[in-house]
């Protein structure tokens, strides 16, 4: 049940079986075609550029969800009750709590107030639920402001405004998701150690999933393949010449489950979604990857259908046309537990995060900066009543419209900062704890460019990649030196502010802010 | 300078027909198609007649943006 290691990359051959570095395959698709369904794999991908479309052919093993778990804020230890993890979980699996509380017996009363009591005899509530959004079907989405008991909570609108609650009984409700965590070890049938400490509040008796997966891992550091010259991205591109895009996608899939992609530089596709997870792909996790150069008004990453538990963790999206991440379905779908967190999105033409009829998305701890989109977290087509997109702890700056819903309640925002936007919120209530603080990003990288010695220079977001076709492209009357003061390198002064220098690394010397004498 | 700008709209609906003066403009669009060939089209665009060529969902989105800009000006957010 351990993860079978596979290897693919330059110097390989598709006639190989991919079982060792020496026997690596050459192309991603040949590797995929050799995988068995429902099997745990780690596919290690060598540094280099892959000019191909990868169509996923297999799903990972079915998730295990028997019993319940208890988790503690700041602890890596997960304790199970009624679990049999030794036979059903493995190091490197994902463990996730998708639903922090749910039931079908919720009760509300018709009272006008700034906060309301919501009860459920099922008894799901714990102190840790404070601050989460609760989605109550047919009624609305609210923030849990207090937990009186396991069966009774207090809920309010994000702006703490007074309103007449709709009375209801037998209400279906749902809270969640939380982040997925990698399993570091399965210690016993009732204990798992996570790779990272549980970052959410302490809970007991939660439903969960632990799942094995097929993961593709870009060997950025070069350690796996023994590439000695250092770190380098693993690039998958939709272009064959880096001048025009050729393929619609880098990775595409329909109805695939339990797949993970980590550590890829994805770029330059014609449209139709750079990563296209269609027809209800489920338990897809994409992390620590970059996306750039979308040649048409399409999404970098699209999840279409009714799939659940799809997460985007720690990715960077830039030079996008429309949508860093899109969740879409032809009919309303509830409580999918989609998660976008720790992502940086900048330099977009239009909408950054878009939602078409898909309820239960959480966007948190993201930076969204610079876009003309009419809603950069947007509900483009109405959700079912009671469903919401939750936005917390985000920086929303210099956007045409930051948040845009079709009706108030579809976006539940709080603890976000809004700065320099044309419109901060459309059809979205103002979170009581949100700010209008300027982000004040750290400009030291720019001073490093302008003032540091050559040996201390580092790559900036506006340096051209070695494969950029703007390198050594003849211009007209160029400046003699660049932003760094660097004179021409190669045949031509590059277009843009920075001269391409193959000697530049990604780290310079370390300088901190001056504090005081 | 206005900050913390929030807009709420609802009840997007059709009203009665009114007569407005047409606007016409000659437009040339040049682009490169998927096979790398240069394309060009020139025609007279007539407003509002040619709005009928726009898909309903796109029309609603664009008109909503326009109406929001009108609301901002009427409300004094933009001058």
CSV table of N, CA, C and O in Angstrom, one decimal, chain A residues 62-115:
chain,number,residue,atom,x,y,z
A,62,UNK,N,-9.8,4.6,-3.6
A,62,UNK,CA,-11.0,5.2,-3.0
A,62,UNK,C,-10.7,5.6,-1.5
A,62,UNK,O,-9.9,5.0,-0.8
A,63,UNK,N,-11.3,6.7,-1.1
A,63,UNK,CA,-11.0,7.3,0.2
A,63,UNK,C,-11.6,6.4,1.3
A,63,UNK,O,-12.5,5.6,1.1
A,64,UNK,N,-10.9,6.5,2.4
A,64,UNK,CA,-11.4,5.8,3.6
A,64,UNK,C,-12.0,6.9,4.6
A,64,UNK,O,-11.3,7.9,4.9
A,65,UNK,N,-13.2,6.6,5.1
A,65,UNK,CA,-13.9,7.6,5.9
A,65,UNK,C,-14.6,7.0,7.1
A,65,UNK,O,-15.5,7.6,7.6
A,66,UNK,N,-14.2,5.8,7.5
A,66,UNK,CA,-14.9,5.2,8.6
A,66,UNK,C,-14.5,5.8,9.9
A,66,UNK,O,-13.3,6.1,10.1
A,67,UNK,N,-15.4,6.0,10.9
A,67,UNK,CA,-15.1,6.5,12.2
A,67,UNK,C,-15.1,8.0,12.2
A,67,UNK,O,-15.5,8.7,11.2
A,68,UNK,N,-14.5,8.6,13.2
A,68,UNK,CA,-14.4,10.0,13.4
A,68,UNK,C,-13.0,10.4,13.9
A,68,UNK,O,-12.3,9.5,14.4
A,69,UNK,N,-12.7,11.7,13.8
A,69,UNK,CA,-11.4,12.1,14.3
A,69,UNK,C,-11.5,13.2,15.3
A,69,UNK,O,-12.4,14.0,15.3
A,70,UNK,N,-10.4,13.3,16.1
A,70,UNK,CA,-10.3,14.5,17.0
A,70,UNK,C,-8.9,15.1,16.6
A,70,UNK,O,-7.9,14.5,16.4
A,71,UNK,N,-8.9,16.5,16.6
A,71,UNK,CA,-7.8,17.2,16.2
A,71,UNK,C,-7.6,18.4,17.2
A,71,UNK,O,-8.5,18.9,17.7
A,72,UNK,N,-6.3,18.8,17.3
A,72,UNK,CA,-6.0,19.8,18.3
A,72,UNK,C,-5.2,20.9,17.6
A,72,UNK,O,-4.2,20.6,16.9
A,73,UNK,N,-5.6,22.2,17.8
A,73,UNK,CA,-4.9,23.3,17.2
A,73,UNK,C,-3.4,23.2,17.6
A,73,UNK,O,-3.1,23.1,18.8
A,74,UNK,N,-2.6,23.3,16.6
A,74,UNK,CA,-1.1,23.3,16.9
A,74,UNK,C,-0.5,21.9,17.0
A,74,UNK,O,0.7,21.8,17.2
A,75,UNK,N,-1.3,20.9,16.9
A,75,UNK,CA,-0.8,19.5,17.1
A,75,UNK,C,-0.8,18.7,15.8
A,75,UNK,O,-1.7,18.9,15.0
A,76,UNK,N,0.2,17.9,15.6
A,76,UNK,CA,0.2,17.0,14.4
A,76,UNK,C,-0.5,15.7,14.6
A,76,UNK,O,-0.7,15.0,13.6
A,77,UNK,N,-0.9,15.5,15.8
A,77,UNK,CA,-1.5,14.2,16.1
A,77,UNK,C,-3.0,14.2,15.9
A,77,UNK,O,-3.7,15.1,16.4
A,78,UNK,N,-3.5,13.2,15.1
A,78,UNK,CA,-4.9,13.1,14.9
A,78,UNK,C,-5.3,11.8,15.6
A,78,UNK,O,-4.7,10.7,15.4
A,79,UNK,N,-6.4,11.8,16.4
A,79,UNK,CA,-6.8,10.6,17.1
A,79,UNK,C,-8.1,10.2,16.5
A,79,UNK,O,-9.0,10.9,16.3
A,80,UNK,N,-8.2,8.9,16.2
A,80,UNK,CA,-9.4,8.3,15.6
A,80,UNK,C,-10.3,7.6,16.6
A,80,UNK,O,-9.8,7.1,17.6
A,81,UNK,N,-11.5,7.5,16.2
A,81,UNK,CA,-12.5,6.7,17.0
A,81,UNK,C,-13.2,5.8,16.0
A,81,UNK,O,-13.8,6.4,15.0
A,82,UNK,N,-13.2,4.5,16.2
A,82,UNK,CA,-13.8,3.6,15.2
A,82,UNK,C,-13.1,3.5,13.9
A,82,UNK,O,-13.6,3.2,12.9
A,83,UNK,N,-11.8,3.9,13.9
A,83,UNK,CA,-11.0,3.9,12.7
A,83,UNK,C,-10.1,2.7,12.6
A,83,UNK,O,-9.7,2.1,13.7
A,84,UNK,N,-9.7,2.3,11.4
A,84,UNK,CA,-8.8,1.2,11.2
A,84,UNK,C,-7.8,1.6,10.2
A,84,UNK,O,-7.7,1.2,9.0
A,85,UNK,N,-6.9,2.5,10.7
A,85,UNK,CA,-6.0,3.2,9.7
A,85,UNK,C,-4.8,2.4,9.2
A,85,UNK,O,-4.3,2.7,8.2
A,86,UNK,N,-4.4,1.4,10.0
A,86,UNK,CA,-3.2,0.6,9.6
A,86,UNK,C,-3.5,0.0,8.3
A,86,UNK,O,-2.5,-0.2,7.4
A,87,UNK,N,-4.7,-0.4,8.0
A,87,UNK,CA,-5.0,-1.1,6.8
A,87,UNK,C,-5.5,-0.2,5.7
A,87,UNK,O,-5.7,-0.6,4.5
A,88,UNK,N,-5.8,1.0,6.1
A,88,UNK,CA,-6.5,1.9,5.1
A,88,UNK,C,-5.9,3.3,4.9
A,88,UNK,O,-6.5,4.1,4.1
A,89,UNK,N,-4.8,3.6,5.5
A,89,UNK,CA,-4.1,4.8,5.3
A,89,UNK,C,-2.6,4.6,5.2
A,89,UNK,O,-2.1,3.6,5.7
A,90,UNK,N,-2.0,5.6,4.7
A,90,UNK,CA,-0.5,5.4,4.4
A,90,UNK,C,0.2,6.7,4.5
A,90,UNK,O,-0.4,7.8,4.3
A,91,UNK,N,1.4,6.7,4.8
A,91,UNK,CA,2.3,7.9,4.7
A,91,UNK,C,2.1,8.5,3.4
A,91,UNK,O,2.1,7.8,2.3
A,92,UNK,N,1.9,9.8,3.4
A,92,UNK,CA,1.8,10.6,2.1
A,92,UNK,C,0.3,10.7,1.6
A,92,UNK,O,0.1,11.4,0.7
A,93,UNK,N,-0.6,10.0,2.3
A,93,UNK,CA,-2.0,10.2,1.9
A,93,UNK,C,-2.4,11.6,2.3
A,93,UNK,O,-1.7,12.3,3.1
A,94,UNK,N,-3.5,12.1,1.9
A,94,UNK,CA,-4.2,13.3,2.3
A,94,UNK,C,-5.2,13.0,3.4
A,94,UNK,O,-5.9,11.9,3.2
A,95,UNK,N,-5.3,13.8,4.4
A,95,UNK,CA,-6.4,13.7,5.4
A,95,UNK,C,-7.1,15.0,5.4
A,95,UNK,O,-6.4,16.1,5.5
A,96,UNK,N,-8.4,15.0,5.3
A,96,UNK,CA,-9.2,16.3,5.2
A,96,UNK,C,-10.5,16.1,5.9
A,96,UNK,O,-11.2,15.1,5.8
A,97,UNK,N,-10.8,17.2,6.6
A,97,UNK,CA,-12.2,17.3,7.2
A,97,UNK,C,-12.9,18.2,6.2
A,97,UNK,O,-12.6,19.4,6.1
A,98,UNK,N,-13.8,17.6,5.5
A,98,UNK,CA,-14.6,18.4,4.5
A,98,UNK,C,-15.8,19.1,5.2
A,98,UNK,O,-16.2,20.2,4.8
A,99,UNK,N,-16.4,18.4,6.2
A,99,UNK,CA,-17.6,18.9,6.8
A,99,UNK,C,-17.3,19.0,8.3
A,99,UNK,O,-17.1,18.1,9.0
A,100,UNK,N,-17.3,20.3,8.8
A,100,UNK,CA,-17.1,20.5,10.2
A,100,UNK,C,-18.3,20.4,11.1
A,100,UNK,O,-18.3,20.1,12.3
A,101,UNK,N,-19.5,20.5,10.4
A,101,UNK,CA,-20.8,20.3,11.1
A,101,UNK,C,-21.8,20.2,10.0
A,101,UNK,O,-21.7,20.9,9.0
A,102,UNK,N,-22.8,19.3,10.2
A,102,UNK,CA,-23.9,19.3,9.2
A,102,UNK,C,-25.1,18.6,9.9
A,102,UNK,O,-25.0,17.9,10.9
A,103,UNK,N,-26.2,18.8,9.2
A,103,UNK,CA,-27.4,18.1,9.8
A,103,UNK,C,-28.6,18.5,8.9
A,103,UNK,O,-28.5,19.2,7.9
A,104,UNK,N,-29.7,17.9,9.2
A,104,UNK,CA,-30.9,18.1,8.4
A,104,UNK,C,-32.1,18.5,9.4
A,104,UNK,O,-33.3,18.4,9.0
A,105,UNK,N,-31.7,18.9,10.6
A,105,UNK,CA,-32.8,19.2,11.6
A,105,UNK,C,-32.6,20.6,12.2
A,105,UNK,O,-33.0,20.8,13.3
A,106,UNK,N,-32.1,21.5,11.4
A,106,UNK,CA,-31.9,22.9,11.9
A,106,UNK,C,-33.2,23.6,12.1
A,106,UNK,O,-34.2,23.4,11.4
A,107,UNK,N,-33.2,24.5,13.1
A,107,UNK,CA,-34.4,25.2,13.4
A,107,UNK,C,-34.0,26.7,13.5
A,107,UNK,O,-33.1,27.1,14.2
A,108,UNK,N,-34.8,27.6,12.9
A,108,UNK,CA,-34.7,29.0,13.1
A,108,UNK,C,-36.1,29.6,13.4
A,108,UNK,O,-37.1,29.0,13.1
A,109,UNK,N,-36.0,30.8,14.0
A,109,UNK,CA,-37.3,31.4,14.4
A,109,UNK,C,-37.4,32.8,13.8
A,109,UNK,O,-36.3,33.4,13.5
A,110,UNK,N,-38.6,33.2,13.5
A,110,UNK,CA,-38.8,34.5,12.9
A,110,UNK,C,-38.7,35.6,13.9
A,110,UNK,O,-39.6,36.0,14.6
A,111,UNK,N,-37.5,36.1,14.1
A,111,UNK,CA,-37.2,37.2,15.0
A,111,UNK,C,-36.3,38.3,14.3
A,111,UNK,O,-35.5,37.9,13.5
A,112,UNK,N,-36.6,39.5,14.6
A,112,UNK,CA,-35.7,40.6,14.0
A,112,UNK,C,-34.7,40.9,15.1
A,112,UNK,O,-35.0,41.3,16.2
A,113,UNK,N,-33.4,40.8,14.7
A,113,UNK,CA,-32.3,41.0,15.6
A,113,UNK,C,-31.0,41.0,14.8
A,113,UNK,O,-31.0,40.7,13.6
A,114,UNK,N,-29.9,41.4,15.5
A,114,UNK,CA,-28.6,41.4,14.8
A,114,UNK,C,-28.0,40.0,14.9
A,114,UNK,O,-27.1,39.7,14.1
A,115,UNK,N,-28.5,39.2,15.8
A,115,UNK,CA,-28.0,37.8,15.9
A,115,UNK,C,-29.1,36.9,16.2
A,115,UNK,O,-30.1,37.4,16.9
